[in-house]
N, CA and C atoms as an extended XYZ file, in Angstrom:
396
Properties=species:S:1:pos:R:3:atomname:S:1:resname:S:1:resid:I:1 pbc="F F F"
N       -48.580      156.388       60.122 N   MET     1
C       -48.938      154.989       60.216 CA  MET     1
C       -47.774      154.201       60.824 C   MET     1
N       -48.079      153.351       61.776 N   ALA     2
C       -47.066      152.465       62.343 CA  ALA     2
C       -46.723      151.397       61.313 C   ALA     2
N       -45.879      150.474       61.677 N   PHE     3
C       -45.514      149.410       60.746 CA  PHE     3
C       -45.968      148.056       61.271 C   PHE     3
N       -46.020      147.112       60.355 N   GLU     4
C       -46.428      145.748       60.652 CA  GLU     4
C       -45.186      144.862       60.747 C   GLU     4
N       -45.191      143.919       61.677 N   TYR     5
C       -44.047      143.026       61.844 CA  TYR     5
C       -44.517      141.653       62.313 C   TYR     5
N       -43.636      140.687       62.106 N   ARG     6
C       -43.832      139.324       62.605 CA  ARG     6
C       -42.468      138.813       63.030 C   ARG     6
N       -42.405      138.172       64.201 N   VAL     7
C       -41.139      137.705       64.755 CA  VAL     7
C       -41.228      136.205       65.035 C   VAL     7
N       -40.194      135.490       64.617 N   SER     8
C       -40.039      134.090       65.004 CA  SER     8
C       -38.632      133.911       65.562 C   SER     8
N       -38.425      132.815       66.260 N   ILE     9
C       -37.083      132.457       66.685 CA  ILE     9
C       -36.745      131.162       65.957 C   ILE     9
N       -35.568      131.157       65.338 N   GLN    10
C       -35.140      130.034       64.514 CA  GLN    10
C       -33.891      129.395       65.109 C   GLN    10
N       -33.848      128.087       65.048 N   PHE    11
C       -32.710      127.307       65.524 CA  PHE    11
C       -32.192      126.463       64.372 C   PHE    11
N       -30.888      126.445       64.209 N   ARG    12
C       -30.227      125.557       63.257 CA  ARG    12
C       -29.120      124.834       64.021 C   ARG    12
N       -28.991      123.542       63.752 N   HIS    13
C       -27.985      122.755       64.467 CA  HIS    13
C       -27.543      121.592       63.590 C   HIS    13
N       -26.284      121.187       63.705 N   PRO    14
C       -25.803      120.084       62.868 CA  PRO    14
C       -26.573      118.777       63.044 C   PRO    14
N       -27.067      118.479       64.269 N   ASN    15
C       -27.713      117.175       64.445 CA  ASN    15
C       -28.696      117.072       65.606 C   ASN    15
N       -29.003      118.137       66.289 N   MET    16
C       -29.905      118.082       67.442 CA  MET    16
C       -31.318      117.691       66.992 C   MET    16
N       -32.035      117.015       67.860 N   ASP    17
C       -33.421      116.649       67.592 CA  ASP    17
C       -34.301      117.889       67.819 C   ASP    17
N       -35.095      118.296       66.823 N   PRO    18
C       -35.947      119.483       67.025 CA  PRO    18
C       -36.960      119.310       68.153 C   PRO    18
N       -37.337      118.061       68.448 N   ASP    19
C       -38.258      117.834       69.568 CA  ASP    19
C       -37.618      118.233       70.899 C   ASP    19
N       -36.295      118.070       71.026 N   ASP    20
C       -35.602      118.497       72.242 CA  ASP    20
C       -35.668      120.017       72.400 C   ASP    20
N       -35.525      120.725       71.293 N   ILE    21
C       -35.621      122.187       71.332 CA  ILE    21
C       -37.024      122.587       71.774 C   ILE    21
N       -38.034      121.980       71.169 N   ALA    22
C       -39.427      122.297       71.507 CA  ALA    22
C       -39.715      122.016       72.983 C   ALA    22
N       -39.206      120.917       73.502 N   ARG    23
C       -39.424      120.587       74.924 CA  ARG    23
C       -38.773      121.621       75.837 C   ARG    23
N       -37.538      122.032       75.499 N   HIS    24
C       -36.855      123.024       76.329 CA  HIS    24
C       -37.587      124.367       76.334 C   HIS    24
N       -38.203      124.716       75.221 N   LEU    25
C       -38.905      125.994       75.145 CA  LEU    25
C       -40.366      125.889       75.559 C   LEU    25
N       -40.871      124.652       75.691 N   ASP    26
C       -42.278      124.413       75.981 CA  ASP    26
C       -43.169      125.135       74.971 C   ASP    26
N       -42.810      124.947       73.686 N   ARG    27
C       -43.549      125.555       72.571 CA  ARG    27
C       -43.667      124.547       71.445 C   ARG    27
N       -44.670      124.746       70.601 N   GLN    28
C       -44.826      123.946       69.398 CA  GLN    28
C       -44.190      124.696       68.223 C   GLN    28
N       -43.333      124.021       67.462 N   PRO    29
C       -42.727      124.710       66.319 CA  PRO    29
C       -43.745      124.921       65.196 C   PRO    29
N       -43.526      125.984       64.420 N   VAL    30
C       -44.349      126.205       63.233 CA  VAL    30
C       -43.774      125.449       62.039 C   VAL    30
N       -42.488      125.123       62.112 N   ARG    31
C       -41.827      124.331       61.059 CA  ARG    31
C       -40.567      123.745       61.666 C   ARG    31
N       -40.317      122.471       61.375 N   SER    32
C       -39.103      121.849       61.891 CA  SER    32
C       -38.756      120.630       61.054 C   SER    32
N       -37.480      120.273       61.099 N   TRP    33
C       -36.996      119.030       60.525 CA  TRP    33
C       -35.688      118.669       61.190 C   TRP    33
N       -35.307      117.423       61.043 N   ARG    34
C       -34.067      116.936       61.629 CA  ARG    34
C       -33.052      116.682       60.524 C   ARG    34
N       -31.796      116.929       60.827 N   ALA    35
C       -30.725      116.652       59.876 CA  ALA    35
C       -30.852      115.214       59.386 C   ALA    35
N       -30.745      115.031       58.063 N   GLY    36
C       -30.815      113.709       57.455 CA  GLY    36
C       -32.186      113.310       56.968 C   GLY    36
N       -33.251      114.001       57.412 N   GLU    37
C       -34.597      113.676       56.940 CA  GLU    37
C       -34.762      114.115       55.489 C   GLU    37
N       -35.671      113.478       54.751 N   PRO    38
C       -35.944      113.917       53.378 CA  PRO    38
C       -36.529      115.330       53.357 C   PRO    38
N       -36.081      116.134       52.397 N   ARG    39
C       -36.576      117.508       52.259 CA  ARG    39
C       -38.015      117.505       51.746 C   ARG    39
N       -38.838      118.417       52.308 N   THR    40
C       -40.233      118.549       51.888 CA  THR    40
C       -40.636      120.017       51.857 C   THR    40
N       -41.675      120.289       51.107 N   ARG    41
C       -42.308      121.614       51.142 CA  ARG    41
C       -43.105      121.721       52.449 C   ARG    41
N       -43.515      122.948       52.825 N   PRO    42
C       -44.270      123.086       54.084 CA  PRO    42
C       -45.523      122.205       54.168 C   PRO    42
N       -46.147      121.898       53.030 N   LYS    43
C       -47.350      121.059       53.063 CA  LYS    43
C       -47.034      119.575       52.904 C   LYS    43
N       -45.729      119.217       52.880 N   GLY    44
C       -45.347      117.820       52.897 CA  GLY    44
C       -44.909      117.209       51.579 C   GLY    44
N       -45.044      117.925       50.458 N   GLN    45
C       -44.625      117.357       49.184 CA  GLN    45
C       -43.105      117.214       49.151 C   GLN    45
N       -42.601      116.076       48.645 N   PRO    46
C       -41.151      115.855       48.602 CA  PRO    46
C       -40.435      116.850       47.680 C   PRO    46
N       -39.232      117.207       48.078 N   LEU    47
C       -38.389      118.104       47.278 CA  LEU    47
C       -37.162      117.384       46.716 C   LEU    47
N       -36.845      116.238       47.223 N   GLY    48
C       -35.632      115.537       46.819 CA  GLY    48
C       -34.473      115.911       47.722 C   GLY    48
N       -33.618      114.960       47.992 N   GLY    49
C       -32.478      115.194       48.865 CA  GLY    49
C       -32.871      115.130       50.329 C   GLY    49
N       -31.881      115.368       51.169 N   ASN    50
C       -32.079      115.342       52.617 CA  ASN    50
C       -31.591      116.659       53.225 C   ASN    50
N       -32.164      117.002       54.368 N   TYR    51
C       -31.730      118.201       55.076 CA  TYR    51
C       -30.335      117.988       55.647 C   TYR    51
N       -29.491      118.989       55.499 N   ARG    52
C       -28.117      118.899       56.012 CA  ARG    52
C       -28.018      119.226       57.490 C   ARG    52
N       -28.980      119.997       57.998 N   GLU    53
C       -28.948      120.378       59.403 CA  GLU    53
C       -30.359      120.406       59.955 C   GLU    53
N       -30.461      120.353       61.262 N   THR    54
C       -31.735      120.463       61.953 CA  THR    54
C       -32.186      121.919       61.909 C   THR    54
N       -33.487      122.103       61.779 N   TYR    55
C       -34.079      123.446       61.770 CA  TYR    55
C       -35.363      123.388       62.583 C   TYR    55
N       -35.604      124.443       63.336 N   CYS    56
C       -36.802      124.524       64.156 CA  CYS    56
C       -37.162      125.997       64.317 C   CYS    56
N       -38.416      126.372       64.028 N   ALA    57
C       -38.847      127.773       64.141 CA  ALA    57
C       -40.131      127.861       64.968 C   ALA    57
N       -40.199      128.907       65.778 N   PHE    58
C       -41.342      129.136       66.656 CA  PHE    58
C       -41.814      130.577       66.499 C   PHE    58
N       -43.135      130.777       66.442 N   ASP    59
C       -43.671      132.138       66.446 CA  ASP    59
C       -43.383      132.790       67.790 C   ASP    59
N       -43.026      134.068       67.736 N   VAL    60
C       -42.746      134.835       68.951 CA  VAL    60
C       -43.773      135.947       69.131 C   VAL    60
N       -44.098      136.644       68.067 N   GLY    61
C       -45.063      137.733       68.173 CA  GLY    61
C       -45.275      138.404       66.842 C   GLY    61
N       -46.292      139.229       66.809 N   ARG    62
C       -46.601      140.003       65.611 CA  ARG    62
C       -47.453      141.191       66.011 C   ARG    62
N       -47.479      142.171       65.136 N   GLY    63
C       -48.310      143.327       65.415 CA  GLY    63
C       -48.333      144.290       64.254 C   GLY    63
N       -49.231      145.241       64.353 N   GLU    64
C       -49.336      146.334       63.389 CA  GLU    64
C       -49.188      147.658       64.122 C   GLU    64
N       -48.591      147.585       65.305 N   ASP    65
C       -48.512      148.723       66.203 CA  ASP    65
C       -47.180      149.454       66.166 C   ASP    65
N       -46.220      148.958       65.389 N   GLY    66
C       -44.910      149.597       65.335 CA  GLY    66
C       -44.072      149.384       66.578 C   GLY    66
N       -44.430      148.431       67.413 N   GLU    67
C       -43.730      148.197       68.680 CA  GLU    67
C       -42.820      146.972       68.600 C   GLU    67
N       -42.032      146.883       67.542 N   LEU    68
C       -41.148      145.742       67.336 CA  LEU    68
C       -40.113      145.609       68.449 C   LEU    68
N       -39.490      146.702       68.831 N   ALA    69
C       -38.473      146.641       69.892 CA  ALA    69
C       -39.073      146.098       71.185 C   ALA    69
N       -40.285      146.507       71.502 N   SER    70
C       -40.959      146.014       72.700 CA  SER    70
C       -41.247      144.518       72.589 C   SER    70
N       -41.669      144.067       71.420 N   CYS    71
C       -41.915      142.642       71.182 CA  CYS    71
C       -40.632      141.841       71.380 C   CYS    71
N       -39.527      142.339       70.822 N   LEU    72
C       -38.243      141.653       70.967 CA  LEU    72
C       -37.789      141.625       72.422 C   LEU    72
N       -38.010      142.717       73.138 N   LEU    73
C       -37.634      142.764       74.548 CA  LEU    73
C       -38.427      141.745       75.360 C   LEU    73
N       -39.730      141.650       75.110 N   ASP    74
C       -40.545      140.650       75.803 CA  ASP    74
C       -40.034      139.238       75.506 C   ASP    74
N       -39.692      138.985       74.248 N   ALA    75
C       -39.225      137.657       73.855 CA  ALA    75
C       -37.881      137.328       74.492 C   ALA    75
N       -36.937      138.263       74.443 N   VAL    76
C       -35.617      137.977       75.029 CA  VAL    76
C       -35.740      137.793       76.537 C   VAL    76
N       -36.647      138.507       77.167 N   THR    77
C       -36.886      138.331       78.603 CA  THR    77
C       -37.366      136.905       78.882 C   THR    77
N       -38.284      136.417       78.058 N   GLU    78
C       -38.770      135.038       78.213 CA  GLU    78
C       -37.637      134.033       78.005 C   GLU    78
N       -36.817      134.246       76.987 N   PHE    79
C       -35.789      133.265       76.639 CA  PHE    79
C       -34.542      133.342       77.521 C   PHE    79
N       -34.434      134.360       78.360 N   GLU    80
C       -33.298      134.424       79.280 CA  GLU    80
C       -33.261      133.213       80.204 C   GLU    80
N       -34.420      132.641       80.510 N   ALA    81
C       -34.479      131.455       81.359 CA  ALA    81
C       -33.831      130.242       80.671 C   ALA    81
N       -33.736      130.263       79.356 N   ALA    82
C       -33.154      129.155       78.589 CA  ALA    82
C       -31.721      129.444       78.161 C   ALA    82
N       -31.095      130.442       78.761 N   LYS    83
C       -29.755      130.870       78.354 CA  LYS    83
C       -28.750      129.718       78.330 C   LYS    83
N       -28.730      128.875       79.337 N   ALA    84
C       -27.769      127.766       79.375 CA  ALA    84
C       -28.008      126.803       78.215 C   ALA    84
N       -29.261      126.537       77.912 N   PHE    85
C       -29.590      125.667       76.777 CA  PHE    85
C       -29.146      126.315       75.461 C   PHE    85
N       -29.399      127.610       75.314 N   PHE    86
C       -28.983      128.322       74.102 CA  PHE    86
C       -27.460      128.281       73.961 C   PHE    86
N       -26.753      128.453       75.071 N   GLN    87
C       -25.288      128.396       75.020 CA  GLN    87
C       -24.818      127.009       74.603 C   GLN    87
N       -25.494      125.968       75.055 N   GLN    88
C       -25.163      124.601       74.657 CA  GLN    88
C       -25.362      124.425       73.156 C   GLN    88
N       -26.449      124.942       72.635 N   ILE    89
C       -26.715      124.852       71.193 CA  ILE    89
C       -25.586      125.516       70.415 C   ILE    89
N       -25.229      126.733       70.812 N   ARG    90
C       -24.180      127.466       70.101 CA  ARG    90
C       -22.815      126.785       70.252 C   ARG    90
N       -22.528      126.247       71.427 N   ALA    91
C       -21.236      125.597       71.678 CA  ALA    91
C       -21.061      124.321       70.865 C   ALA    91
N       -22.177      123.732       70.441 N   THR    92
C       -22.111      122.492       69.665 CA  THR    92
C       -22.393      122.726       68.182 C   THR    92
N       -22.190      123.956       67.731 N   GLY    93
C       -22.286      124.263       66.304 CA  GLY    93
C       -23.607      124.824       65.830 C   GLY    93
N       -24.515      125.118       66.743 N   GLY    94
C       -25.822      125.638       66.360 CA  GLY    94
C       -25.863      127.154       66.268 C   GLY    94
N       -26.956      127.640       65.679 N   ARG    95
C       -27.196      129.080       65.553 CA  ARG    95
C       -28.640      129.365       65.951 C   ARG    95
N       -28.838      130.535       66.542 N   ILE    96
C       -30.162      130.953       66.998 CA  ILE    96
C       -30.361      132.399       66.564 C   ILE    96
N       -31.535      132.685       66.013 N   ASN    97
C       -31.795      134.079       65.654 CA  ASN    97
C       -33.282      134.418       65.719 C   ASN    97
N       -33.540      135.684       66.065 N   PHE    98
C       -34.863      136.226       65.846 CA  PHE    98
C       -34.935      136.548       64.361 C   PHE    98
N       -35.990      136.115       63.705 N   TYR    99
C       -36.198      136.420       62.293 CA  TYR    99
C       -37.411      137.328       62.218 C   TYR    99
N       -37.200      138.537       61.723 N   VAL   100
C       -38.241      139.548       61.683 CA  VAL   100
C       -38.608      139.837       60.239 C   VAL   100
N       -39.896      139.744       59.929 N   THR   101
C       -40.394      140.288       58.664 CA  THR   101
C       -41.098      141.589       59.023 C   THR   101
N       -40.844      142.609       58.221 N   TRP   102
C       -41.226      143.964       58.584 CA  TRP   102
C       -41.796      144.663       57.354 C   TRP   102
N       -43.027      145.113       57.455 N   ARG   103
C       -43.645      145.907       56.391 CA  ARG   103
C       -43.605      147.359       56.849 C   ARG   103
N       -42.634      148.107       56.335 N   PRO   104
C       -42.428      149.473       56.827 CA  PRO   104
C       -43.654      150.369       56.638 C   PRO   104
N       -43.859      151.219       57.616 N   GLY   105
C       -44.855      152.274       57.542 CA  GLY   105
C       -44.106      153.572       57.306 C   GLY   105
N       -44.517      154.616       57.998 N   ASN   106
C       -43.841      155.900       57.809 CA  ASN   106
C       -42.898      156.242       58.964 C   ASN   106
N       -42.498      155.238       59.720 N   ARG   107
C       -41.506      155.459       60.771 CA  ARG   107
C       -40.653      154.206       60.931 C   ARG   107
N       -39.515      154.389       61.527 N   GLY   108
C       -38.589      153.287       61.754 CA  GLY   108
C       -38.650      152.814       63.191 C   GLY   108
N       -37.595      152.171       63.617 N   GLU   109
C       -37.521      151.624       64.968 CA  GLU   109
C       -36.080      151.683       65.439 C   GLU   109
N       -35.899      151.854       66.725 N   VAL   110
C       -34.560      151.854       67.319 CA  VAL   110
C       -34.458      150.636       68.230 C   VAL   110
N       -33.387      149.869       68.039 N   PHE   111
C       -33.088      148.748       68.921 CA  PHE   111
C       -31.954      149.220       69.817 C   PHE   111
N       -32.295      149.609       71.044 N   ASP   112
C       -31.298      150.239       71.903 CA  ASP   112
C       -30.262      149.237       72.408 C   ASP   112
N       -29.208      149.781       72.978 N   ILE   113
C       -28.084      148.966       73.430 CA  ILE   113
C       -28.496      147.975       74.508 C   ILE   113
N       -29.485      148.323       75.319 N   GLY   114
C       -29.958      147.403       76.354 CA  GLY   114
C       -30.562      146.146       75.735 C   GLY   114
N       -31.417      146.325       74.739 N   LEU   115
C       -32.028      145.192       74.051 CA  LEU   115
C       -30.967      144.367       73.338 C   LEU   115
N       -30.109      145.033       72.600 N   MET   116
C       -29.100      144.316       71.807 CA  MET   116
C       -28.128      143.548       72.718 C   MET   116
N       -27.749      144.147       73.842 N   SER   117
C       -26.815      143.450       74.732 CA  SER   117
C       -27.486      142.254       75.408 C   SER   117
N       -28.764      142.358       75.729 N   ARG   118
C       -29.470      141.214       76.317 CA  ARG   118
C       -29.604      140.083       75.303 C   ARG   118
N       -29.877      140.425       74.049 N   MET   119
C       -29.939      139.406       73.006 CA  MET   119
C       -28.581      138.720       72.866 C   MET   119
N       -27.515      139.515       72.854 N   ALA   120
C       -26.168      138.950       72.733 CA  ALA   120
C       -25.839      138.068       73.926 C   ALA   120
N       -26.220      138.479       75.098 N   GLU   121
C       -25.941      137.705       76.312 CA  GLU   121
C       -26.616      136.332       76.273 C   GLU   121
N       -27.837      136.295       75.745 N   VAL   122
C       -28.568      135.033       75.642 CA  VAL   122
C       -28.060      134.203       74.460 C   VAL   122
N       -27.529      134.889       73.447 N   GLY   123
C       -26.995      134.185       72.278 CA  GLY   123
C       -27.928      134.190       71.093 C   GLY   123
N       -28.713      135.261       70.950 N   ILE   124
C       -29.682      135.350       69.861 CA  ILE   124
C       -29.243      136.427       68.877 C   ILE   124
N       -29.072      136.028       67.614 N   ASP   125
C       -28.776      136.975       66.534 CA  ASP   125
C       -30.079      137.604       66.063 C   ASP   125
N       -29.978      138.617       65.193 N   LEU   126
C       -31.145      139.312       64.675 CA  LEU   126
C       -31.077      139.364       63.162 C   LEU   126
N       -32.121      138.882       62.520 N   GLY   127
C       -32.263      138.982       61.070 CA  GLY   127
C       -33.545      139.724       60.745 C   GLY   127
N       -33.480      140.653       59.799 N   ILE   128
C       -34.658      141.447       59.427 CA  ILE   128
C       -34.836      141.393       57.920 C   ILE   128
N       -36.061      141.108       57.498 N   GLU   129
C       -36.390      141.092       56.081 CA  GLU   129
C       -37.566      142.036       55.842 C   GLU   129
N       -37.337      143.122       55.103 N   PRO   130
C       -38.451      144.012       54.807 CA  PRO   130
C       -39.376      143.389       53.756 C   PRO   130
N       -40.654      143.637       53.894 N   LEU   131
C       -41.642      143.185       52.930 CA  LEU   131
C       -42.208      144.399       52.202 C   LEU   131
N       -42.674      144.195       51.019 N   ASN   132
C       -43.303      145.307       50.263 CA  ASN   132
C       -44.788      145.294       50.427 C   ASN   132
């Protein structure tokens, strides 16, 4: 059996407007907030306090085919066009990462040096969270 995965790209920044990130990527975020806004649950209920940093997340891909490396390669290829913008985000205190949730099957995955070096060149970190 292959494994199931879901990939998003997440941005964190001390003060950037999440709408600027969305415009640069020409995508709609699945969740976002701006530094200083009141904290809320995903459905809008208040949590108390304010967000310390801007956050913006976008869906990248998902599958049950065990082709996570291929999904990441397609995504990094798309985001290479935004490399200068990503470098600006990182240079001004921001962080960018692919966030992967992974429900393991009976095989693993290899992220080869070509994929990892392209991600590094664009400025994208990799986070993986296994699910049960």
